[in-house]
Amino acid sequence: MSTFQDLGLNEDLLQAITDLGFTKPSEVQEKAIPLLLESEGDLVALAQTGTGKTAAFGFPMLEKIDVDSRTTQGLILSPTRELCLQITHEMKLYGKYCKGLNVVAVYGGSSITDQAREIKRGAQIIVATPGRMKDMISRRLVDISKIQYSVLDEADEMLNMGFKEDITDILSHTPEDKSTWLFSATMPKEVAAIAKNFMYNPKEITVGRKNESTTNVSHEYYLVNARDRYQALKRLADANPDIFSVVFCRTKRDTQKVAEHLIEDGYNAGALHGDLSQNQRDLVMNAFRKKQIQMLVATDVAARGIDVDDVTHVINYQLPDEIETYTHRSGRTGRAGKTGVSMVIVSKSEVRKIKSIERIIKRQFEKKDIPDGMEICEVQLMSLANKIHNTEINHEIDRHLSSINALFEDTSKDELIKKFFSVEFTRFYNYYQKAKNLNVSDSSSDVDSGRDYRGSKNSTRYFINVGGKDGFDWMKLKDFLKEQLNLGRDDIFKVETKDSFSFFNTENELKEKVLAHFTDFKHDGRFVNVEVSENRGRAGRRDNKKGGKRTGRRREDRKETSGNRSDRRRSEGKSKPRRPNSGDIGSSRPRRSRR
Ligand code: AMP
C-alpha cells in the first residue's frame, strides 16, 4: 500500500491532504493518480461513488493546471447540481494551497449571469452540469476551446439522464488533443460507446469489478405481502434506532407519500424528488446532512447527488425498474471506508429480481425476517438503556434533586428503573403487542398471486358494481380506487374485474374509509355501489355472459352482513361520507421524541 507521497503529488496538495485527514490513498486513487500524473492521455475508470474518485481525478488535474494563467484548462461534467457543488467544494479543499486557483460551479437553477461573471474573472477549472454548460456555450459566456483536461464523472448516470447529446455538443467545443478521463460506476454499452467515440486508446482501471457492488455493503431482502410494505419499512426503522438512511421509491408520488406518512407517524423523515423546488431540495438535503432527517425518502434521479458519507442503511422500498440502478442505490451507503446495509422489501412477484441483481452485483443477498413486535420492543429498550448509560450528567439537575428524591423516597431502585423505562417502552409495547407477522415464506401459498381472493383475516373483500362494461380492467379499476380513496398502489389488492361488477381487497382498517367514500357516490352520472363481499373467490364461476345487473349485486354476493349498508352505517352513527384522509396507509406508531 502506497502513501500519498509515493504517488508523486506536490507539497501544496500533500499539505491539503494532511489537513483533510486522509491518511492513505484509496484504491482508485492509488491506481489513477500515478497514471494521470505520469502521462497525458485518456482514462476509463470504473469506480463507484464513495470510493474517493473525486480526489482520483482532482489531484492530478490540480497538479497539472497552470494556476498563473486565467485560461480555463479543466472541465468536469457531472450529472446533477448537487454532485457539481460537491465536486467544486472538494476541488477547492484539495487546492486550498494552490495560490490563484479558481474553481467555478456551473449548474441550472441559479443565476447564469453570476456564474458567467465568476468565469470571466478567470476560472482554471469549471465543474458543470451538461444542460447549463451547453446553455452557456451557446450564449458565448464561456470559452472551453483551450481545455486540456475533461472529466466525465458518473458517466453512466449522465447518459441515463439523457445528457448524451449535450455531452457530445459540449465536447465538440473542446480541443481534439485534450485528455478525457471518464469515471463511471457501471459500464453499460452506452458508456462503452462514449469511450470508443470520444477517447483515444484509453487506459482502463477498475475498482471492484464492473457493475459490482462494494464489499463494504451487505445486502438483505425481506419478503412481505405488497400491501404490508409500509408497515415493513416502519419496522425496519424501529429495529434500527440509530438508522440514517436513504429510502428509495420508484415514483415521485410514492416518494412524497411515504415521506408524509413517516412524518405523520413520528419519524424524522423528508422527501427528495423532482417536483420539489430547488430551495425545498436544498432545505431537505441540509437537514439530512445535519442528521435532523434520519430517513430521506428519494427517487433515483433526485438521490444522484447525495454526497453524505455515513448513511447506515439504504432501503429499497420498491425495487428500481432498471436492475442496474440498484448498484447506484446501494452505493449510497458503505462510503469512505464505512460499512453499510442495503435492504430490499419485496413481494413474492418480485423475488426473482433479487436473483438477477445478485448476478449483476456478484454478491449474495441474505433473506431476513421483518422483526416481530417484541423484538423491536427489546431493541428499543436496549437502545434507550445504552443512551441513558452514555448520557453525560447535566448538573443543573442537582438543585432539583432533593425534591425528586423526596418523591421517590419509597421507590426501590428496581422499581425506579422500571418506571423510568416504561415512559418510553410502553408506547412501543402498546403499539407492537398485537402486531402481526409480516413475513411471507418462500414456500407458502401466494396470497398475492390472486388465488386466495378472500384474503387473510386482516383484509376485507369488497364488491363494486362496475366492471368491464364500464371500461374498467383490473389496472384501471385499481388506479380509479387508488385515486378516489387517496391510497397507494399496495393498499388496493386482489382486484378482479368481471363484465358488470368487480371485487377488490383492502386492509381491514380501511373498511370504514372505503365504505364511507362510496356512500351516495356517483361516477359518470351513475351510482357506484361498494359493499363488503362474502365472495369466497371464483367470482368467475358466477359471472356469465348475462352477468349481474349493472346497478346491483346478484343475490349470492349479498349475504355478507345483516341488513343493508345504509342501515349498518346509520347504526354506526355514520350517515355522511367522510373525505378520505391520507394517514390511512397504516396505523401510526407511537410518536418518538425528536433526536
Ligand atoms: P468520492 O468518491 O469522491 O465521492 O469520495 C467520498 C468521500 O471520501 C469524500 O467525502 C472524500 O472527502 C473522502 N475521501 C476521499 N479520499 C479519501 C482518502 N484517501 N481517505 C479518506 N477519505 C477520503
Coordinates of C-alpha atoms and ligand atoms in Angstrom, one line a residue:
M1 CA 0.0 0.0 0.0
S2 CA 1.5 3.3 -1.0
T3 CA 1.3 6.7 0.6
F4 CA 0.2 10.0 -1.0
Q5 CA 3.9 11.0 -1.1
D6 CA 4.6 7.8 -3.1
L7 CA 2.0 8.9 -5.7
G8 CA 4.1 11.9 -6.7
L9 CA 1.9 14.7 -5.6
N10 CA 3.3 18.2 -4.9
E11 CA 3.8 19.8 -1.5
D12 CA 0.7 22.1 -1.8
L13 CA -1.5 19.1 -2.4
L14 CA 0.1 16.9 0.3
Q15 CA -0.4 19.7 2.8
A16 CA -4.1 19.9 1.9
I17 CA -4.4 16.1 2.2
T18 CA -2.9 16.2 5.7
D19 CA -5.4 18.9 6.6
L20 CA -8.2 16.8 5.3
G21 CA -7.0 13.9 7.5
F22 CA -6.6 11.5 4.6
T23 CA -4.0 9.0 5.8
K24 CA -3.7 6.7 2.8
P25 CA -4.9 6.8 -0.8
S26 CA -8.0 4.8 -1.6
E27 CA -7.8 2.1 -4.3
V28 CA -9.0 4.2 -7.1
Q29 CA -6.6 7.0 -6.1
E30 CA -3.7 4.6 -5.9
K31 CA -4.4 3.3 -9.4
A32 CA -5.4 6.5 -11.1
I33 CA -3.2 9.2 -9.7
P34 CA 0.2 7.9 -10.9
L35 CA -1.2 7.1 -14.3
L36 CA -2.7 10.5 -14.8
L37 CA 0.4 12.3 -13.4
E38 CA 2.9 10.3 -15.5
S39 CA 1.4 10.8 -18.9
E40 CA -1.1 12.6 -20.9
G41 CA -3.9 10.6 -22.4
D42 CA -7.4 9.2 -21.9
L43 CA -8.6 7.1 -19.0
V44 CA -11.7 5.0 -18.3
A45 CA -12.1 4.3 -14.6
L46 CA -14.8 2.1 -13.2
A47 CA -15.4 3.2 -9.7
Q48 CA -18.5 3.7 -7.5
T49 CA -19.3 6.9 -5.8
G50 CA -17.8 7.0 -2.3
T51 CA -14.5 5.4 -3.4
G52 CA -12.6 8.7 -3.4
K53 CA -12.8 9.1 -7.2
T54 CA -13.2 12.9 -7.0
A55 CA -9.7 13.1 -5.5
A56 CA -8.5 10.5 -8.0
F57 CA -9.1 12.9 -10.9
G58 CA -9.0 16.1 -8.8
F59 CA -5.4 15.8 -7.5
P60 CA -3.8 15.1 -10.9
M61 CA -5.9 17.9 -12.5
L62 CA -4.8 20.4 -9.8
E63 CA -1.2 19.3 -10.2
K64 CA -1.3 19.8 -14.0
I65 CA -3.1 23.0 -14.5
D66 CA -1.3 26.4 -14.5
V67 CA -2.8 28.5 -11.8
D68 CA -0.9 31.6 -13.0
S69 CA -3.0 31.5 -16.2
R70 CA -6.6 32.6 -16.2
T71 CA -7.5 30.4 -19.1
T72 CA -10.0 27.6 -18.5
Q73 CA -8.0 24.4 -18.6
G74 CA -10.1 21.8 -16.9
L75 CA -13.8 20.9 -17.4
I76 CA -15.6 18.4 -15.1
L77 CA -19.1 17.4 -16.2
S78 CA -21.3 15.8 -13.6
P79 CA -24.9 14.7 -13.8
T80 CA -26.6 16.7 -11.0
R81 CA -26.4 20.1 -9.4
E82 CA -25.7 18.5 -6.0
L83 CA -22.8 16.5 -7.3
C84 CA -21.5 19.5 -9.2
L85 CA -21.4 21.5 -6.0
Q86 CA -19.9 18.7 -4.1
I87 CA -17.1 18.3 -6.6
T88 CA -16.5 22.0 -6.6
H89 CA -16.3 22.0 -2.8
E90 CA -13.9 19.1 -2.8
M91 CA -11.7 20.6 -5.5
K92 CA -11.4 23.8 -3.5
L93 CA -10.4 21.9 -0.4
Y94 CA -7.8 19.9 -2.3
G95 CA -6.5 23.0 -4.0
K96 CA -6.6 25.3 -0.9
Y97 CA -2.8 25.9 -1.1
C98 CA -2.7 26.4 -4.8
K99 CA -2.5 30.1 -4.9
G100 CA -4.6 31.8 -7.6
L101 CA -6.8 28.7 -8.1
N102 CA -10.4 29.5 -9.1
V103 CA -12.8 26.6 -9.4
V104 CA -16.3 27.7 -10.6
A105 CA -19.5 25.6 -10.5
V106 CA -21.9 26.0 -13.4
Y107 CA -25.4 24.4 -12.9
G108 CA -29.0 25.1 -13.6
G109 CA -31.4 26.8 -11.1
S110 CA -29.0 29.6 -10.2
S111 CA -28.2 32.9 -11.9
I112 CA -26.4 32.3 -15.2
T113 CA -25.0 35.9 -15.2
D114 CA -23.4 35.4 -11.8
Q115 CA -21.8 32.2 -13.0
A116 CA -20.6 33.9 -16.2
R117 CA -19.1 36.8 -14.1
E118 CA -17.2 34.3 -12.0
I119 CA -15.8 32.6 -15.0
K120 CA -14.8 35.9 -16.5
R121 CA -12.6 36.5 -13.5
G122 CA -10.6 33.6 -14.7
A123 CA -11.6 30.0 -13.8
Q124 CA -8.9 27.4 -14.4
I125 CA -11.4 24.7 -13.6
I126 CA -15.1 24.6 -14.4
V127 CA -17.4 22.0 -12.8
A128 CA -20.6 21.8 -14.7
T129 CA -23.9 20.0 -15.3
P130 CA -24.3 19.4 -19.0
G131 CA -27.6 21.3 -19.6
R132 CA -26.3 24.6 -18.1
M133 CA -22.9 24.2 -19.7
K134 CA -24.5 23.8 -23.1
D135 CA -26.6 26.9 -22.5
M136 CA -23.5 28.9 -21.5
I137 CA -21.6 27.8 -24.6
S138 CA -24.5 28.8 -26.9
R139 CA -24.7 32.2 -25.2
R140 CA -20.9 32.5 -25.6
L141 CA -20.5 33.1 -21.9
V142 CA -17.7 30.5 -21.6
D143 CA -14.7 29.6 -23.7
I144 CA -13.6 25.9 -23.4
S145 CA -11.6 25.9 -26.6
K146 CA -8.3 25.6 -24.7
I147 CA -9.4 22.8 -22.3
Q148 CA -6.6 20.3 -21.7
Y149 CA -8.4 18.0 -19.3
S150 CA -12.0 17.0 -19.3
V151 CA -13.7 14.7 -16.8
L152 CA -17.0 12.8 -17.4
D153 CA -18.0 12.0 -13.9
E154 CA -20.7 9.4 -13.2
A155 CA -20.9 8.9 -17.0
D156 CA -23.5 6.2 -16.7
E157 CA -25.8 8.5 -14.7
M158 CA -25.3 11.3 -17.2
L159 CA -26.3 9.0 -20.0
N160 CA -29.2 7.6 -18.0
M161 CA -30.5 11.1 -17.5
G162 CA -30.5 11.8 -21.3
F163 CA -27.4 14.0 -21.5
K164 CA -25.8 12.2 -24.3
E165 CA -26.5 14.9 -26.9
D166 CA -25.5 17.7 -24.6
I167 CA -22.2 16.0 -23.8
T168 CA -21.5 15.4 -27.4
D169 CA -22.2 19.0 -28.2
I170 CA -20.1 20.3 -25.3
L171 CA -17.1 18.1 -26.2
S172 CA -17.3 19.4 -29.8
H173 CA -16.2 22.8 -28.5
T174 CA -13.1 21.4 -26.8
P175 CA -9.7 20.7 -28.5
E176 CA -9.2 17.3 -30.1
D177 CA -5.9 16.7 -28.2
K178 CA -7.2 17.2 -24.7
S179 CA -7.1 14.3 -22.2
T180 CA -10.5 12.8 -21.3
W181 CA -11.0 11.0 -18.0
L182 CA -14.2 9.0 -17.7
F183 CA -15.5 7.8 -14.4
S184 CA -18.4 5.5 -14.2
A185 CA -19.9 3.1 -11.6
T186 CA -21.2 0.8 -14.2
M187 CA -20.2 0.0 -17.8
P188 CA -23.4 -0.3 -19.9
K189 CA -22.9 -0.3 -23.6
E190 CA -23.8 3.4 -23.9
V191 CA -20.8 4.3 -21.8
A192 CA -18.6 2.0 -23.7
A193 CA -19.7 3.8 -26.9
I194 CA -18.8 7.2 -25.4
A195 CA -15.3 5.8 -24.6
K196 CA -15.0 4.4 -28.1
N197 CA -16.2 7.6 -29.9
F198 CA -14.6 10.3 -27.8
M199 CA -11.5 8.8 -26.4
Y200 CA -8.2 7.7 -28.0
N201 CA -6.8 4.4 -26.7
P202 CA -7.9 5.0 -23.1
K203 CA -6.2 3.2 -20.2
E204 CA -8.6 1.3 -18.1
I205 CA -8.7 0.9 -14.3
T206 CA -11.4 -0.9 -12.3
V207 CA -12.0 -0.7 -8.7
G208 CA -14.0 -3.8 -7.7
R209 CA -15.3 -5.4 -10.8
K210 CA -17.6 -4.0 -13.5
N211 CA -21.1 -3.2 -12.1
E212 CA -20.1 -4.9 -9.0
S213 CA -21.2 -3.7 -5.6
T214 CA -18.6 -2.7 -3.0
T215 CA -17.7 -5.2 -0.3
N216 CA -18.5 -2.7 2.4
V217 CA -22.2 -3.2 1.8
S218 CA -24.2 -6.2 2.9
H219 CA -27.4 -6.9 1.0
E220 CA -30.6 -8.2 2.6
Y221 CA -34.1 -8.8 1.4
Y222 CA -37.4 -9.1 3.2
L223 CA -40.3 -10.9 1.7
V224 CA -43.7 -9.4 2.6
N225 CA -47.1 -9.0 1.0
A226 CA -47.1 -5.9 -1.2
R227 CA -49.7 -4.3 1.0
D228 CA -47.5 -4.6 4.1
R229 CA -44.6 -2.8 2.5
Y230 CA -45.1 0.4 4.5
Q231 CA -45.5 -1.5 7.8
A232 CA -42.4 -3.4 7.0
L233 CA -40.5 -0.2 6.4
K234 CA -41.5 1.2 9.7
R235 CA -40.4 -2.0 11.5
L236 CA -37.0 -1.9 9.8
A237 CA -36.6 1.6 11.0
D238 CA -37.8 0.8 14.5
A239 CA -35.5 -2.2 14.7
N240 CA -32.5 0.1 13.9
P241 CA -33.0 3.1 16.2
D242 CA -29.9 4.9 15.0
I243 CA -30.7 4.5 11.4
F244 CA -29.5 7.2 9.0
S245 CA -30.9 6.1 5.7
V246 CA -32.0 6.7 2.2
V247 CA -35.3 5.1 1.3
F248 CA -35.8 4.6 -2.4
C249 CA -39.2 4.7 -4.1
R250 CA -39.9 4.3 -7.8
T251 CA -42.1 7.4 -8.4
K252 CA -42.2 10.9 -7.2
R253 CA -45.8 10.3 -5.9
D254 CA -44.8 7.3 -3.8
T255 CA -41.7 9.2 -2.5
Q256 CA -43.8 12.1 -1.3
K257 CA -46.5 9.8 0.1
V258 CA -44.1 7.5 2.0
A259 CA -42.3 10.5 3.4
E260 CA -45.5 12.2 4.5
H261 CA -46.7 9.0 6.2
L262 CA -43.4 8.6 8.0
I263 CA -43.6 12.2 9.3
E264 CA -47.2 11.7 10.4
D265 CA -46.1 8.6 12.2
G266 CA -43.4 10.4 14.1
Y267 CA -40.3 9.6 12.2
N268 CA -37.7 12.2 11.3
A269 CA -38.2 11.8 7.5
G270 CA -38.1 14.0 4.4
A271 CA -38.9 13.7 0.7
L272 CA -36.4 14.4 -2.1
H273 CA -37.8 14.3 -5.7
G274 CA -38.0 16.4 -8.8
D275 CA -41.3 18.0 -8.1
L276 CA -39.8 20.0 -5.3
S277 CA -38.3 23.4 -5.9
Q278 CA -34.5 23.7 -5.7
N279 CA -35.0 25.6 -2.5
Q280 CA -37.1 22.9 -1.0
R281 CA -34.5 20.3 -2.0
D282 CA -31.7 22.3 -0.5
L283 CA -33.6 22.5 2.8
V284 CA -34.2 18.8 2.8
M285 CA -30.6 18.0 2.0
N286 CA -29.2 20.4 4.6
A287 CA -31.5 18.8 7.2
F288 CA -30.3 15.4 6.1
R289 CA -26.6 16.4 6.3
K290 CA -27.2 17.6 9.8
K291 CA -29.0 14.4 10.6
Q292 CA -32.1 16.2 11.6
I293 CA -33.6 13.8 9.0
Q294 CA -33.0 10.2 9.6
M295 CA -34.9 8.8 6.7
L296 CA -34.6 10.5 3.4
V297 CA -37.2 9.2 1.0
A298 CA -35.9 9.8 -2.5
T299 CA -36.4 9.0 -6.2
D300 CA -33.4 7.6 -8.0
V301 CA -32.9 10.8 -10.1
A302 CA -33.1 13.1 -7.1
A303 CA -30.8 10.9 -5.0
R304 CA -28.0 11.1 -7.5
G305 CA -26.2 14.0 -5.9
I306 CA -26.4 12.7 -2.4
D307 CA -22.9 13.2 -1.0
V308 CA -23.4 12.1 2.6
D309 CA -20.8 9.7 3.8
D310 CA -22.3 8.0 6.9
V311 CA -25.5 6.6 5.6
T312 CA -26.1 3.4 7.6
H313 CA -28.9 1.9 5.5
V314 CA -30.2 2.1 2.0
I315 CA -33.8 0.8 2.0
N316 CA -35.3 -0.2 -1.4
Y317 CA -39.0 0.4 -0.6
Q318 CA -39.6 -0.6 -4.1
L319 CA -37.0 -2.1 -6.5
P320 CA -35.9 0.0 -9.4
D321 CA -37.2 -0.7 -12.9
E322 CA -33.7 -1.0 -14.2
I323 CA -31.9 -3.5 -12.2
E324 CA -28.6 -1.8 -12.7
T325 CA -29.9 1.2 -10.8
Y326 CA -29.6 -1.0 -7.7
T327 CA -25.8 -0.6 -7.8
H328 CA -26.2 3.1 -7.5
R329 CA -28.7 2.9 -4.8
S330 CA -26.7 0.6 -2.6
G331 CA -23.6 2.7 -3.3
R332 CA -25.1 5.5 -1.2
T333 CA -24.1 3.5 1.9
G334 CA -20.7 1.9 2.7
R335 CA -18.9 5.1 1.6
A336 CA -15.5 6.3 2.6
G337 CA -14.4 3.1 4.2
K338 CA -17.5 2.6 6.3
T339 CA -19.8 -0.4 6.3
G340 CA -23.5 -0.2 5.3
V341 CA -26.6 -2.3 4.7
S342 CA -28.8 -2.3 1.6
M343 CA -32.2 -3.7 2.4
V344 CA -34.9 -4.6 -0.1
I345 CA -38.6 -5.0 0.7
V346 CA -40.0 -7.4 -1.9
S347 CA -43.3 -9.1 -2.6
K348 CA -43.4 -12.6 -4.0
S349 CA -43.8 -11.5 -7.5
E350 CA -40.5 -9.5 -7.3
V351 CA -38.3 -12.2 -5.7
R352 CA -36.9 -13.3 -9.0
K353 CA -35.5 -9.8 -9.5
I354 CA -33.2 -10.4 -6.4
K355 CA -31.6 -13.3 -8.3
S356 CA -30.9 -11.0 -11.3
I357 CA -29.4 -8.3 -9.0
E358 CA -27.2 -10.9 -7.4
R359 CA -25.9 -11.8 -10.8
I360 CA -25.1 -8.2 -11.6
I361 CA -23.5 -7.2 -8.3
K362 CA -21.8 -10.5 -7.8
R363 CA -22.9 -10.6 -4.2
Q364 CA -25.4 -12.7 -2.4
F365 CA -28.5 -11.4 -0.6
E366 CA -29.4 -12.7 2.8
K367 CA -33.1 -13.4 3.2
K368 CA -34.1 -11.9 6.6
D369 CA -37.3 -11.7 8.5
I370 CA -39.0 -8.5 9.4
P371 CA -38.6 -8.4 13.2
D372 CA -41.7 -9.1 15.2
G373 CA -43.1 -6.6 17.6
M374 CA -41.4 -7.9 20.7
E375 CA -38.0 -8.0 19.1
I376 CA -38.5 -4.3 18.2
C377 CA -39.5 -3.5 21.8
E378 CA -36.4 -5.2 23.1
V379 CA -34.1 -3.3 20.6
Q380 CA -35.7 0.0 21.5
L381 CA -35.4 -0.8 25.2
M382 CA -31.7 -1.7 25.0
S383 CA -31.1 1.3 22.8
L384 CA -32.7 3.6 25.4
A385 CA -30.7 1.9 28.2
N386 CA -27.5 2.4 26.3
K387 CA -28.3 6.0 25.6
I388 CA -29.0 6.7 29.2
H389 CA -25.9 4.8 30.2
N390 CA -23.8 7.0 27.9
T391 CA -25.5 10.3 28.8
E392 CA -23.4 12.9 30.4
I393 CA -25.0 14.2 33.6
N394 CA -26.3 17.7 33.5
H395 CA -25.6 19.1 36.9
E396 CA -28.3 21.7 36.6
I397 CA -30.5 18.9 37.9
D398 CA -28.6 18.9 41.2
R399 CA -30.6 21.7 42.7
H400 CA -33.9 19.8 42.0
L401 CA -32.5 16.5 43.3
S402 CA -33.9 16.9 46.8
S403 CA -37.5 17.3 45.6
I404 CA -37.1 14.4 43.2
N405 CA -35.6 12.2 45.9
A406 CA -38.4 13.1 48.2
L407 CA -40.9 12.0 45.6
F408 CA -39.2 8.6 45.1
E409 CA -38.3 8.1 48.8
D410 CA -40.3 4.8 48.9
T411 CA -39.4 3.6 45.5
S412 CA -36.8 0.8 45.2
K413 CA -34.0 1.1 42.6
D414 CA -35.6 -1.8 40.6
E415 CA -39.0 -0.1 40.6
L416 CA -37.5 3.2 39.7
I417 CA -35.7 1.7 36.7
K418 CA -38.8 0.0 35.6
K419 CA -40.9 3.2 35.9
F420 CA -38.3 5.2 34.1
F421 CA -38.1 2.9 31.2
S422 CA -41.8 2.4 31.0
V423 CA -42.2 6.0 30.0
E424 CA -40.7 5.2 26.6
F425 CA -41.1 1.5 26.4
T426 CA -44.9 1.4 27.0
R427 CA -45.5 3.4 23.8
F428 CA -43.7 0.8 21.7
Y429 CA -45.1 -2.1 23.7
N430 CA -48.7 -0.9 23.3
Y431 CA -48.2 -0.4 19.6
Y432 CA -46.5 -3.6 18.9
Q433 CA -48.0 -6.1 21.3
K434 CA -50.6 -7.3 18.8
A435 CA -48.5 -6.6 15.7
K436 CA -48.9 -9.3 13.1
N437 CA -46.2 -11.3 11.5
L438 CA -45.4 -9.6 8.2
N439 CA -43.2 -12.2 6.7
V440 CA -44.2 -14.4 3.8
S441 CA -42.5 -17.7 3.5
D442 CA -41.0 -18.6 0.2
S443 CA -43.0 -21.8 0.1
S444 CA -46.3 -20.6 1.4
S445 CA -49.3 -20.3 -0.9
D446 CA -49.0 -17.0 -2.6
V447 CA -51.7 -14.7 -1.2
D448 CA -50.7 -12.1 -3.7
S449 CA -51.0 -14.3 -6.7
G450 CA -54.7 -13.9 -6.6
R451 CA -55.6 -17.5 -5.6
D452 CA -57.0 -16.6 -2.2
Y453 CA -59.5 -14.0 -3.3
R454 CA -61.0 -13.7 0.2
G455 CA -57.7 -12.6 1.5
S456 CA -56.5 -13.2 5.1
K457 CA -58.5 -12.3 8.1
N458 CA -56.7 -8.9 8.1
S459 CA -58.2 -7.9 4.8
T460 CA -61.7 -7.0 3.6
R461 CA -63.0 -8.0 0.2
Y462 CA -65.5 -5.7 -1.5
F463 CA -68.0 -5.9 -4.3
I464 CA -68.2 -2.9 -6.6
N465 CA -70.9 -2.6 -9.3
V466 CA -68.7 -1.5 -12.1
G467 CA -66.7 -3.8 -14.4
G468 CA -65.5 -4.4 -18.0
K469 CA -68.7 -2.9 -19.5
D470 CA -67.8 0.4 -17.8
G471 CA -64.4 0.4 -19.3
F472 CA -62.5 -1.0 -16.3
D473 CA -59.9 -3.6 -16.4
W474 CA -58.2 -4.5 -13.2
M475 CA -55.4 -2.0 -13.6
K476 CA -57.8 0.9 -14.4
L477 CA -60.0 -0.1 -11.5
K478 CA -57.1 -0.2 -9.2
D479 CA -56.0 3.3 -10.4
F480 CA -59.5 4.6 -10.0
L481 CA -59.9 3.3 -6.5
K482 CA -56.4 4.5 -5.5
E483 CA -57.2 7.9 -6.7
Q484 CA -60.7 8.1 -5.2
L485 CA -59.5 6.9 -1.8
N486 CA -56.2 8.7 -2.0
L487 CA -54.4 5.4 -1.3
G488 CA -51.1 3.9 -2.5
R489 CA -50.8 1.1 -5.1
D490 CA -50.2 -1.5 -2.4
D491 CA -53.3 -0.6 -0.4
I492 CA -55.7 -2.0 -3.0
F493 CA -55.1 -5.6 -3.9
K494 CA -56.7 -8.7 -5.5
V495 CA -58.6 -6.6 -7.9
E496 CA -60.7 -8.8 -10.1
T497 CA -63.0 -7.3 -12.8
K498 CA -65.9 -9.1 -14.4
D499 CA -68.3 -7.7 -17.0
S500 CA -70.6 -5.8 -14.9
F501 CA -69.1 -5.9 -11.4
S502 CA -65.7 -6.4 -9.8
F503 CA -64.0 -7.2 -6.5
F504 CA -61.1 -5.8 -4.6
N505 CA -59.5 -6.0 -1.2
T506 CA -58.1 -3.6 1.3
E507 CA -56.7 -4.0 4.8
N508 CA -59.5 -4.1 7.4
E509 CA -58.5 -0.7 8.8
L510 CA -59.5 0.9 5.6
K511 CA -63.0 -0.6 5.5
E512 CA -64.8 2.4 7.0
K513 CA -63.0 4.8 4.8
V514 CA -63.8 2.8 1.6
L515 CA -67.5 2.3 2.5
A516 CA -67.9 5.9 3.6
H517 CA -66.3 7.2 0.4
F518 CA -68.7 5.2 -1.8
T519 CA -71.8 6.2 0.0
D520 CA -74.1 8.0 -2.4
F521 CA -71.2 8.1 -4.8
K522 CA -71.8 8.9 -8.5
H523 CA -69.3 8.3 -11.3
D524 CA -70.1 9.5 -14.8
G525 CA -73.7 10.1 -13.7
R526 CA -74.4 6.7 -12.2
F527 CA -74.3 5.4 -8.7
V528 CA -71.3 3.4 -7.8
N529 CA -72.0 1.0 -5.1
V530 CA -69.4 -0.7 -2.9
E531 CA -70.2 -3.3 -0.4
V532 CA -68.4 -5.9 1.7
S533 CA -68.4 -9.2 -0.1
E534 CA -68.8 -12.7 1.2
N535 CA -67.3 -13.8 -2.1
R536 CA -65.0 -16.7 -1.3
G537 CA -63.4 -16.5 -4.7
R538 CA -64.1 -17.9 -8.1
A539 CA -66.3 -15.0 -8.9
G540 CA -65.8 -16.0 -12.4
R541 CA -67.9 -19.1 -11.9
R542 CA -70.9 -16.9 -11.0
D543 CA -70.3 -14.5 -13.8
N544 CA -71.7 -15.4 -17.1
K545 CA -72.4 -13.6 -20.3
K546 CA -75.6 -12.1 -18.9
G547 CA -73.7 -11.0 -15.9
G548 CA -75.2 -9.3 -12.8
K549 CA -77.4 -6.4 -13.1
R550 CA -75.4 -3.2 -13.7
T551 CA -76.9 -1.5 -10.8
G552 CA -76.5 -4.0 -8.1
R553 CA -75.2 -7.3 -7.0
R554 CA -76.5 -10.7 -7.6
R555 CA -78.2 -12.4 -4.7
E556 CA -75.4 -14.8 -3.8
D557 CA -73.0 -11.9 -3.4
R558 CA -75.2 -10.0 -1.0
K559 CA -75.0 -12.3 2.0
E560 CA -72.2 -10.6 3.8
T561 CA -73.8 -8.7 6.6
S562 CA -77.0 -8.3 8.4
G563 CA -79.1 -5.5 7.0
N564 CA -78.1 -3.3 4.1
R565 CA -75.2 -1.0 4.2
S566 CA -77.1 2.3 4.9
D567 CA -78.8 0.6 7.9
R568 CA -75.5 -0.5 9.1
R569 CA -73.8 2.8 8.7
R570 CA -76.7 4.6 10.4
S571 CA -76.3 2.2 13.4
E572 CA -72.6 3.2 13.5
G573 CA -73.7 6.8 13.5
K574 CA -72.0 7.5 10.2
S575 CA -74.7 8.8 7.8
K576 CA -72.4 11.2 5.9
P577 CA -69.5 10.0 3.8
R578 CA -66.2 11.4 5.1
R579 CA -63.4 12.5 2.9
P580 CA -60.5 10.1 2.9
N581 CA -57.5 11.2 4.7
S582 CA -54.0 10.3 3.7
G583 CA -53.0 8.9 7.0
D584 CA -54.6 5.6 6.5
I585 CA -51.6 3.9 4.9
G586 CA -51.2 2.1 8.1
S587 CA -51.8 2.6 11.8
S588 CA -49.4 5.1 13.2
R589 CA -46.6 4.2 15.5
P590 CA -46.0 5.8 18.9
R591 CA -44.6 9.2 18.3
R592 CA -40.9 9.3 19.1
S593 CA -39.3 12.3 20.6
R594 CA -37.1 14.2 18.2
R595 CA -33.5 13.3 18.5
Ligands
AMP1 P1 -16.0 10.4 -3.6 O1 -16.0 9.0 -4.1 O2 -15.0 11.3 -4.4 O3 -17.4 11.0 -3.6 O4 -15.4 10.5 -2.1 C1 -16.1 10.0 -1.0 C2 -15.6 10.6 0.3 O5 -14.4 10.1 0.7 C3 -15.4 12.2 0.3 O6 -16.1 12.7 1.4 C4 -13.9 12.3 0.4 O7 -13.6 13.5 1.0 C5 -13.5 11.1 1.1 N1 -12.1 10.6 0.7 C6 -11.6 10.7 -0.5 N2 -10.3 10.2 -0.5 C7 -10.1 9.8 0.8 C8 -9.0 9.1 1.4 N3 -7.9 8.8 0.8 N4 -9.1 8.9 2.7 C9 -10.2 9.2 3.4 N5 -11.3 9.7 2.9 C10 -11.3 10.0 1.5

